[in-house]
Short mmCIF file of C-alpha atoms in Angstrom, two decimals:
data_model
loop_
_atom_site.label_atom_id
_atom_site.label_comp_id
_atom_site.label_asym_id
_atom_site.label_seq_id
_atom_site.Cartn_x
_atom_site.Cartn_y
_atom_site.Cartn_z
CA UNK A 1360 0.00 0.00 0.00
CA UNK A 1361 1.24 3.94 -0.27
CA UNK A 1362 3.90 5.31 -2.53
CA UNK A 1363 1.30 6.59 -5.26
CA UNK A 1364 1.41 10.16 -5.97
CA UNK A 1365 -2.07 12.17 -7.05
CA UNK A 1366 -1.96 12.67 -10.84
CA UNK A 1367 -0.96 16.74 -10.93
CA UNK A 1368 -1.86 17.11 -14.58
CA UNK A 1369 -5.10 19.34 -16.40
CA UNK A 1370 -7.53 17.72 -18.62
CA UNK A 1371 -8.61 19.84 -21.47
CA UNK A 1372 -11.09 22.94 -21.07
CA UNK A 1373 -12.73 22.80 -23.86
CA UNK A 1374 -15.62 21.06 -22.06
CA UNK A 1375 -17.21 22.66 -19.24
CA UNK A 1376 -16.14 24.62 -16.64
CA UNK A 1377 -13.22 23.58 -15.10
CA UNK A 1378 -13.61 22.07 -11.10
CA UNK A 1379 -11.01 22.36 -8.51
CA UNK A 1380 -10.15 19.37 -6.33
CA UNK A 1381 -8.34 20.31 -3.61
CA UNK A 1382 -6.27 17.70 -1.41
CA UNK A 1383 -5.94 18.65 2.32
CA UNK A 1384 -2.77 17.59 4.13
CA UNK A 1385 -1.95 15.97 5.81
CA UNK A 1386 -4.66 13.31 5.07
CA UNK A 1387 -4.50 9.11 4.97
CA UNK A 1388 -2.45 7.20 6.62
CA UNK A 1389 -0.60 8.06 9.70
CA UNK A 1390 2.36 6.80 11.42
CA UNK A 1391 0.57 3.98 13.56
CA UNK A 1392 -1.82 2.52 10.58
CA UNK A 1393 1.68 2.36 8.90
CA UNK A 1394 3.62 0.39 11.27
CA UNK A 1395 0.61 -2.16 11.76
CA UNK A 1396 0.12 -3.22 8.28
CA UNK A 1397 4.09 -3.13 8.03
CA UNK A 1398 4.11 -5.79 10.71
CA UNK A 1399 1.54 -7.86 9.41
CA UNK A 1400 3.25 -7.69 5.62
CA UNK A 1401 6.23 -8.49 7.48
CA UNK A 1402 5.19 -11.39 9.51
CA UNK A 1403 3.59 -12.93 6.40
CA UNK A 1404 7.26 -12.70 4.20
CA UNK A 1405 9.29 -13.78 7.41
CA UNK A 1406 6.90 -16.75 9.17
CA UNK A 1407 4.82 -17.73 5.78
CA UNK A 1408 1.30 -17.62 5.40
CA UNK A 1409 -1.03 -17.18 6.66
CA UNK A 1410 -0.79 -14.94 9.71
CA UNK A 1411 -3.89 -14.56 12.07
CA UNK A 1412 -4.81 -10.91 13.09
CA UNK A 1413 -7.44 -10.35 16.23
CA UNK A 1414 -9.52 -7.99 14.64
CA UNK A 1415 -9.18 -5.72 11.27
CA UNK A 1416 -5.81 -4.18 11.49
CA UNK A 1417 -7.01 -1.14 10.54
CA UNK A 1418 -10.39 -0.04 9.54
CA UNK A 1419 -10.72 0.33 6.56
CA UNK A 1420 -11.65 -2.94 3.81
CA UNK A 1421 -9.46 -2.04 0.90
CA UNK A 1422 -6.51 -2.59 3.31
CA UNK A 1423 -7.97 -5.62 5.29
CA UNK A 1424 -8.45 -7.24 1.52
CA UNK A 1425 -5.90 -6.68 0.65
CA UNK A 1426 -3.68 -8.25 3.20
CA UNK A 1427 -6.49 -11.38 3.03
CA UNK A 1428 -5.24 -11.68 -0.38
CA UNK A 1429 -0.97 -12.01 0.76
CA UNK A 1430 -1.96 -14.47 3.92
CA UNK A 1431 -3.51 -12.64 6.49
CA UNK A 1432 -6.31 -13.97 8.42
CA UNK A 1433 -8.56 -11.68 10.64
CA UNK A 1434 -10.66 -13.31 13.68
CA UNK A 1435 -12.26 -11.73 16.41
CA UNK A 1436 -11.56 -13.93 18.92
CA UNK A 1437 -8.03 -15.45 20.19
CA UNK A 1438 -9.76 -18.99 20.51
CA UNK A 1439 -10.03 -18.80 16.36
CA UNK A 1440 -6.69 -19.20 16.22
CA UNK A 1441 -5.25 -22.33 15.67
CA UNK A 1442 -2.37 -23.33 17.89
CA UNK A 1443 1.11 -22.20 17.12
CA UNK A 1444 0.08 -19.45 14.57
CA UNK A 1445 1.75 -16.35 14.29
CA UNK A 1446 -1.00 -14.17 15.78
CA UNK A 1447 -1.01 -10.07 15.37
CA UNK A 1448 -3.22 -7.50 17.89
CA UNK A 1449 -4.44 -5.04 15.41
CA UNK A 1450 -3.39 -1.25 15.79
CA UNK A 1451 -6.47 -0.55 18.63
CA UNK A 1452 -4.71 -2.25 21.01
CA UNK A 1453 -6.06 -5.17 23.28
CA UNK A 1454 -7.28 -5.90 26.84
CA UNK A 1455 -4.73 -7.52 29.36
CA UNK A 1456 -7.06 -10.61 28.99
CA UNK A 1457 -6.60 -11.11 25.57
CA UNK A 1458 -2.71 -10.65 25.76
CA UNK A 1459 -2.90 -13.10 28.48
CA UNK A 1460 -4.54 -15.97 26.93
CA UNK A 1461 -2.62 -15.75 24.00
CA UNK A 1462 -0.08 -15.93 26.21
CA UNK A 1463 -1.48 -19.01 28.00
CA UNK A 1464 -2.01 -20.60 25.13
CA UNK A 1465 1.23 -20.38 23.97
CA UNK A 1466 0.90 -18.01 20.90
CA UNK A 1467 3.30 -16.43 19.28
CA UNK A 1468 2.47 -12.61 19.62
CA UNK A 1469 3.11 -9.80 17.25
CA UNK A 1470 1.86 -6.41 18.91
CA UNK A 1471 0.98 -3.88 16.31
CA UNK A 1472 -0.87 -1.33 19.12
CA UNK A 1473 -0.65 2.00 17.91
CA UNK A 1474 2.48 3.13 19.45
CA UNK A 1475 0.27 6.03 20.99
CA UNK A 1476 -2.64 3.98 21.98
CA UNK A 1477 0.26 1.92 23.93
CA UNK A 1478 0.95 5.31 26.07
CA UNK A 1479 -2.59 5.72 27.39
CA UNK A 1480 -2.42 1.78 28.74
CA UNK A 1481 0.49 2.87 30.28
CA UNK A 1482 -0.73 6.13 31.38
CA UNK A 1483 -3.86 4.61 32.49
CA UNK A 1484 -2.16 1.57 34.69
CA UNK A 1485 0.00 4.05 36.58
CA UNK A 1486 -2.98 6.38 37.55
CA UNK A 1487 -5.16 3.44 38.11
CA UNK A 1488 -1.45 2.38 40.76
CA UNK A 1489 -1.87 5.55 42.48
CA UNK A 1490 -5.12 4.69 43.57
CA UNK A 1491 -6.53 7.26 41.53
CA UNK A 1492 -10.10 6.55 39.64
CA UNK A 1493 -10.18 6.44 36.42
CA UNK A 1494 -12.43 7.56 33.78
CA UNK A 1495 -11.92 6.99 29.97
CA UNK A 1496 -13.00 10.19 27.29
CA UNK A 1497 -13.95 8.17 24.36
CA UNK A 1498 -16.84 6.17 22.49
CA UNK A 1499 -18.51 2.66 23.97
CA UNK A 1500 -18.14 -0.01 21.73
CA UNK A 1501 -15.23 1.29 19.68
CA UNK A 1502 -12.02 -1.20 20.23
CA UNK A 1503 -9.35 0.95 21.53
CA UNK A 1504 -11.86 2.01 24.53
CA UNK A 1505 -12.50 -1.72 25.27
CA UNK A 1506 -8.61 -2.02 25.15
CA UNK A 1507 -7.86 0.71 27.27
CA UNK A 1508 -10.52 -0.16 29.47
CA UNK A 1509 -9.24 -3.87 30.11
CA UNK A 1510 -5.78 -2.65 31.07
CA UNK A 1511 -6.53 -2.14 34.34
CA UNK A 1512 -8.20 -3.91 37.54
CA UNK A 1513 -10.63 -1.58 38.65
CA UNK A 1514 -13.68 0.48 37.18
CA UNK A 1515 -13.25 2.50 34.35
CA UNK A 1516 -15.59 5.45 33.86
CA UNK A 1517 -16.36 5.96 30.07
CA UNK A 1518 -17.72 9.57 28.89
CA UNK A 1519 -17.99 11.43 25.21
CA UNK A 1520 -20.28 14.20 26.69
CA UNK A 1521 -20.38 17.01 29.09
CA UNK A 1522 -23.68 15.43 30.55
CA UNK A 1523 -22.11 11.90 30.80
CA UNK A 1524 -19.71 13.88 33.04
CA UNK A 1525 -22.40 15.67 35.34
CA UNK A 1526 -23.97 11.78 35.30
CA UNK A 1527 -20.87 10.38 36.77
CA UNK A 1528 -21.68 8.86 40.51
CA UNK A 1529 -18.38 10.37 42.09
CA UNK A 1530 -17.14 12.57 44.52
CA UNK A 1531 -16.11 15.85 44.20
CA UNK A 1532 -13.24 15.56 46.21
CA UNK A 1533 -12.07 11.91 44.89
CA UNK A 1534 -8.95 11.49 43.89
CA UNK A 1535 -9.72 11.02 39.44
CA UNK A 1536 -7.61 10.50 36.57
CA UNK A 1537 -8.44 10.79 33.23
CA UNK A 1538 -7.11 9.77 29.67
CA UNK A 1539 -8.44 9.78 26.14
CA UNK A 1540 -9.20 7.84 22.81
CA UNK A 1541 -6.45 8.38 20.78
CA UNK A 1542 -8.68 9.00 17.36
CA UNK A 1543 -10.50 11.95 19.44
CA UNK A 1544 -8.49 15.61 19.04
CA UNK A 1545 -7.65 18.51 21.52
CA UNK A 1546 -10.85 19.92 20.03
CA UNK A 1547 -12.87 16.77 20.06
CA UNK A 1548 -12.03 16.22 23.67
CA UNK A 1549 -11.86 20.43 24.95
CA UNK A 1550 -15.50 20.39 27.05
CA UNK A 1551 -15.21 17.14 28.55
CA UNK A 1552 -12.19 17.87 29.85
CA UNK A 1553 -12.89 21.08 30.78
CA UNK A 1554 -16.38 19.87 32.51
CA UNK A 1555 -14.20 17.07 34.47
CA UNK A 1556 -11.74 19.87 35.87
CA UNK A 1557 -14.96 22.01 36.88
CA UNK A 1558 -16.21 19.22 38.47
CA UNK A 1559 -13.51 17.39 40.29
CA UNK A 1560 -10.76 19.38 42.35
CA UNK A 1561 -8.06 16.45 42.84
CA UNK A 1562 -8.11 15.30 38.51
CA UNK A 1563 -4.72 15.03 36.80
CA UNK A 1564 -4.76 13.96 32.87
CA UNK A 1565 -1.89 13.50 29.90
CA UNK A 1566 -0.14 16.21 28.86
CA UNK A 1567 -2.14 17.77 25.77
CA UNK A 1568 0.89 16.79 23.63
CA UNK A 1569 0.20 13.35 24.48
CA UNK A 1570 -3.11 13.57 22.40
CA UNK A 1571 -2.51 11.26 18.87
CA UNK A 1572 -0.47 14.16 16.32
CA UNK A 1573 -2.34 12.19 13.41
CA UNK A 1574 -5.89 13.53 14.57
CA UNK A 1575 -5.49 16.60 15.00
CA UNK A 1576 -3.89 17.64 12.24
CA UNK A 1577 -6.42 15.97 9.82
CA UNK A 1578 -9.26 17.74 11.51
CA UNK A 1579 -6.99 21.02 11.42
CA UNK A 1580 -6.71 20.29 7.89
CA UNK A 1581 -10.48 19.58 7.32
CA UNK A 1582 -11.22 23.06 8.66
CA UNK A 1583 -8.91 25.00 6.63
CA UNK A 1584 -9.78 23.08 3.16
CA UNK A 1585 -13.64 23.85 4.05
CA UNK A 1586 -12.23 27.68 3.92
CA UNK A 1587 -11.85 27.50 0.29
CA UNK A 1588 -14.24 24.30 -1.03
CA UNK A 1589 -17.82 24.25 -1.74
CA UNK A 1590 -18.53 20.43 -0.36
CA UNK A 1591 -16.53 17.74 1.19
CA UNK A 1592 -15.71 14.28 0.39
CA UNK A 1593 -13.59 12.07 3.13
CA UNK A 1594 -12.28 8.78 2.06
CA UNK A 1595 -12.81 6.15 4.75
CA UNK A 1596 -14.76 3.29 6.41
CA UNK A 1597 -18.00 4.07 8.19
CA UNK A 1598 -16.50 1.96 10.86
CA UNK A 1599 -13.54 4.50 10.88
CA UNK A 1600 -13.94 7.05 13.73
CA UNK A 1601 -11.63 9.93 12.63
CA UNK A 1602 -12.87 9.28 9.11
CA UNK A 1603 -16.77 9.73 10.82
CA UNK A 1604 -15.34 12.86 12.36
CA UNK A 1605 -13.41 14.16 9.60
CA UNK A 1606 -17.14 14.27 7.81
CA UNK A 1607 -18.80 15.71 10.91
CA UNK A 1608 -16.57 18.72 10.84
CA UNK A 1609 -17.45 19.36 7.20
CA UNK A 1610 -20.48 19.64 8.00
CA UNK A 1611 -20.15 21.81 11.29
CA UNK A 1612 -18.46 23.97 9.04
CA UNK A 1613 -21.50 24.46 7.04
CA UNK A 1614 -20.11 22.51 3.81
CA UNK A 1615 -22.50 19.52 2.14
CA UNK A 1616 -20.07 16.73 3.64
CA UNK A 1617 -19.78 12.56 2.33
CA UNK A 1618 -18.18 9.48 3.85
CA UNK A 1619 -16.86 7.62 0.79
CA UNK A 1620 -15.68 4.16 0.82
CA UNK A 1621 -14.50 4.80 -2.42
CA UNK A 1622 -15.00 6.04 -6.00
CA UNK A 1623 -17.76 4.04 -6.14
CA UNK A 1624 -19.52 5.55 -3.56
CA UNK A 1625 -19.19 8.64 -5.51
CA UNK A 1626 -22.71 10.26 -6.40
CA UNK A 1627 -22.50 12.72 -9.72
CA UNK A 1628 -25.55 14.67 -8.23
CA UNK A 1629 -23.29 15.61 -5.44
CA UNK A 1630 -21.17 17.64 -7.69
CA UNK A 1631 -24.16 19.86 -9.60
CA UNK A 1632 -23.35 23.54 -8.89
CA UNK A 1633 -20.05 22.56 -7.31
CA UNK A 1634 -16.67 24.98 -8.05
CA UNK A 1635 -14.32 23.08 -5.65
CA UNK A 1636 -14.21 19.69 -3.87
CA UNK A 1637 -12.26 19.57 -0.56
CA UNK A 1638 -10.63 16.03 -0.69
CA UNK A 1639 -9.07 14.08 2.19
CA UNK A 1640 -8.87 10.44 3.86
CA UNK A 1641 -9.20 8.96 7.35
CA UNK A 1642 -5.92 7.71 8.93
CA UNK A 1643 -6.73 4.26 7.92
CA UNK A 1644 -7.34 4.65 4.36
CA UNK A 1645 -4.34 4.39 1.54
CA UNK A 1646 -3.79 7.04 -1.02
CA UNK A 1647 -4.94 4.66 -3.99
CA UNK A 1648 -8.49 5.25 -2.73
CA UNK A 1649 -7.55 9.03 -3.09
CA UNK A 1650 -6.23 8.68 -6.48
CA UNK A 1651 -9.01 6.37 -7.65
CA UNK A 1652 -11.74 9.34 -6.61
CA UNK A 1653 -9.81 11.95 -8.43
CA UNK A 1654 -10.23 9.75 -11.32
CA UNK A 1655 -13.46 9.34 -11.12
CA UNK A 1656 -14.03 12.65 -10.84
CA UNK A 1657 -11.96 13.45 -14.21
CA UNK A 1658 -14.58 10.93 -15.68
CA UNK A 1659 -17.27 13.78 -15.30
CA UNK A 1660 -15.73 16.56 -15.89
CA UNK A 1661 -12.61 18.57 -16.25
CA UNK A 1662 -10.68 18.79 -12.97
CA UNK A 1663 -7.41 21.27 -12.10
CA UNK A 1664 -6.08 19.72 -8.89
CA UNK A 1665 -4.25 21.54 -6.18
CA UNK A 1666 -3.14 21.02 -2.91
CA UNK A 1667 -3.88 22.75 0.22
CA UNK A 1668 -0.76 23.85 2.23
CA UNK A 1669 -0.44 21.88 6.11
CA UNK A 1670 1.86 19.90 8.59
CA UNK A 1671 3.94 17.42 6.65
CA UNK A 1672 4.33 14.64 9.04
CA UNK A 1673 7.57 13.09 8.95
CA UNK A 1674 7.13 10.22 11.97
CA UNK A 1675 7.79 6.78 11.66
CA UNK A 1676 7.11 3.97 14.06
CA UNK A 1677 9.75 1.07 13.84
CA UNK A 1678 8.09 -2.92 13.70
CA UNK A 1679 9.16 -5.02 16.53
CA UNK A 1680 12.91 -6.07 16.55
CA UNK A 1681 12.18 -10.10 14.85
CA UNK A 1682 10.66 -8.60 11.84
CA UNK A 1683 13.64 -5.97 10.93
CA UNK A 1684 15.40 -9.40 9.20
CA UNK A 1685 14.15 -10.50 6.21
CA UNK A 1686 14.61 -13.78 6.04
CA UNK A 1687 11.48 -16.38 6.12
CA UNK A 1688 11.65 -18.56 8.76
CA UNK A 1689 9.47 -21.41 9.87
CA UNK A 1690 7.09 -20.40 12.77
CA UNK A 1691 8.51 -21.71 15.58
#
């Protein structure tokens, strides 16, 4: 996946009017969706196929296919695994009960937990060792919350709103803790927070620098392109969250906004009236898809692409030490 390049080139005008398309940036894949398909590529070239993965890597169906197609196999449950196979966690991260019956059953374990996502656990098991409660800013039902949730022994409080806050059954003097959900921004997570600090007066959280780089700049991004574009399209998986909120801020903005799997998803009736389509991707979808819609959107009309200026992101998450050889080996 990656290396493409948008096409940069001008169809003739001699048709109608010409539309801009203009990408945002950053947009796609970031660092942590990079490093987890790496180690699952990996894994297949160094152990053979196939390779079982708990869970879609990354959510997004062009990529999961894709890596169906070279080996991969994705269950949701450790027990589908068969014994002995080189088994991946997908990039949301796992409970401490999962890790520990793989472990029990004697699996050989590649993590490919978001980097990021791994610092919350971490941040969340030493509050939780201070004896300090802790509540969880994020969505029920979403993976990485029932990760982060299951790294600890003790209750975790789960909020997304201001009134899930004034819900919470808590003292006001109680010693809290907070941490977030990695694929929610400074801007996503602003009120709770600042509700939770209002509420509680002994609360300590992460630094705001410890909030995931990769979603706030694409929602930074998202903002600035609907400056200059008459509607929105986002490339990504309905089951995507930053790809969902990527769309919702289109729309906050006041621009007619679309999730789009891909170019097939693309509706012509979207475009009537239209002078220039913002264009971006969630963090889990691959610039192909990108390319592909620009395509498509050459097939209906003349198109002058440009790109929107933003944070280049130059990060790069290394795979775990065994797969930085490679050799195939039999799975031991």
């Amino acid at each position: 996946m990656g290396g493409a390049s948008p096409p940069n080139d001008r169809v003739p005008s001699n048709r109608r009017d010409v539309m801009r398309v203009i990408l945002a940036q950053p947009r796609g894949f970031c660092a942590g969706v990079v490093r987890a398909i790496d180690i699952v590529e990996k894994a297949i070239e160094k152990f053979g196929a196939p390779v079982y993965v708990r869970h879609e890597i990354v959510h997004n169906r062009h990529v999961v296919e894709n890596l169906k197609a070279k080996g991969a196999v994705f269950v949701e449950e450790v027990d589908e695994i068969p014994d002995g196979a080189t088994t991946v966690f997908s990039a949301h991260g796992v409970a401490q009960s999962v890790v520990e019956h793989a472990r029990e059953r004697g699996l050989p374990v590649l993590d490919a937990t978001c980097p990021l996502v791994s610092k919350v656990h971490a941040q969340a098991r030493r509050y939780v060792s201070k004896g300090r409660t802790l509540i969880l800013i994020g969505h029920a039902g979403h993976p990485e919350v029932e990760g982060t949730m299951g790294q600890v022994d003790a209750p975790v409080h789960l909020v997304s709103t201001t009134e899930d806050v004034a819900a919470l059954d808590l003292a006001a003097d109680e010693p809290i803790s907070y941490v977030t959900q990695t694929t929610l921004s400074v801007d996503d997570t602003r009120d709770v927070i600042d509700a939770l600090r209002a509420r509680f007066t002994n609360i300590v959280g992460p630094d705001i620098s410890d909030i995931c780089y990769a979603t706030q700049h694409r929602q930074t991004a998202v903002r600035d392109l609907c400056k200059v574009a008459d509607m929105l399209l986002v490339v990504g998986s309905t089951k995507s969250s930053n790809s969902n909120r990527l769309c919702e801020i289109g729309r906050e903005e006041g621009l007619p906004s679309y999730l789009i799997a891909d170019s097939d998803d693309l509706d012509p009736k979207w475009l009537e009236g239209v002078k220039a389509v913002g264009l971006t991707a969630g963090a889990s979808a691959p610039e192909e898809l990108i390319i592909e819609v620009i395509e498509a959107l050459r097939r209906l009309g003349p198109v002058e692409l440009q790109h929107l200026d933003g944070v280049e992101e130059n990060i790069e998450f290394r795979v775990p030490a065994i797969l930085r050889s490679r050799a195939k080996e039999a799975a031991a």
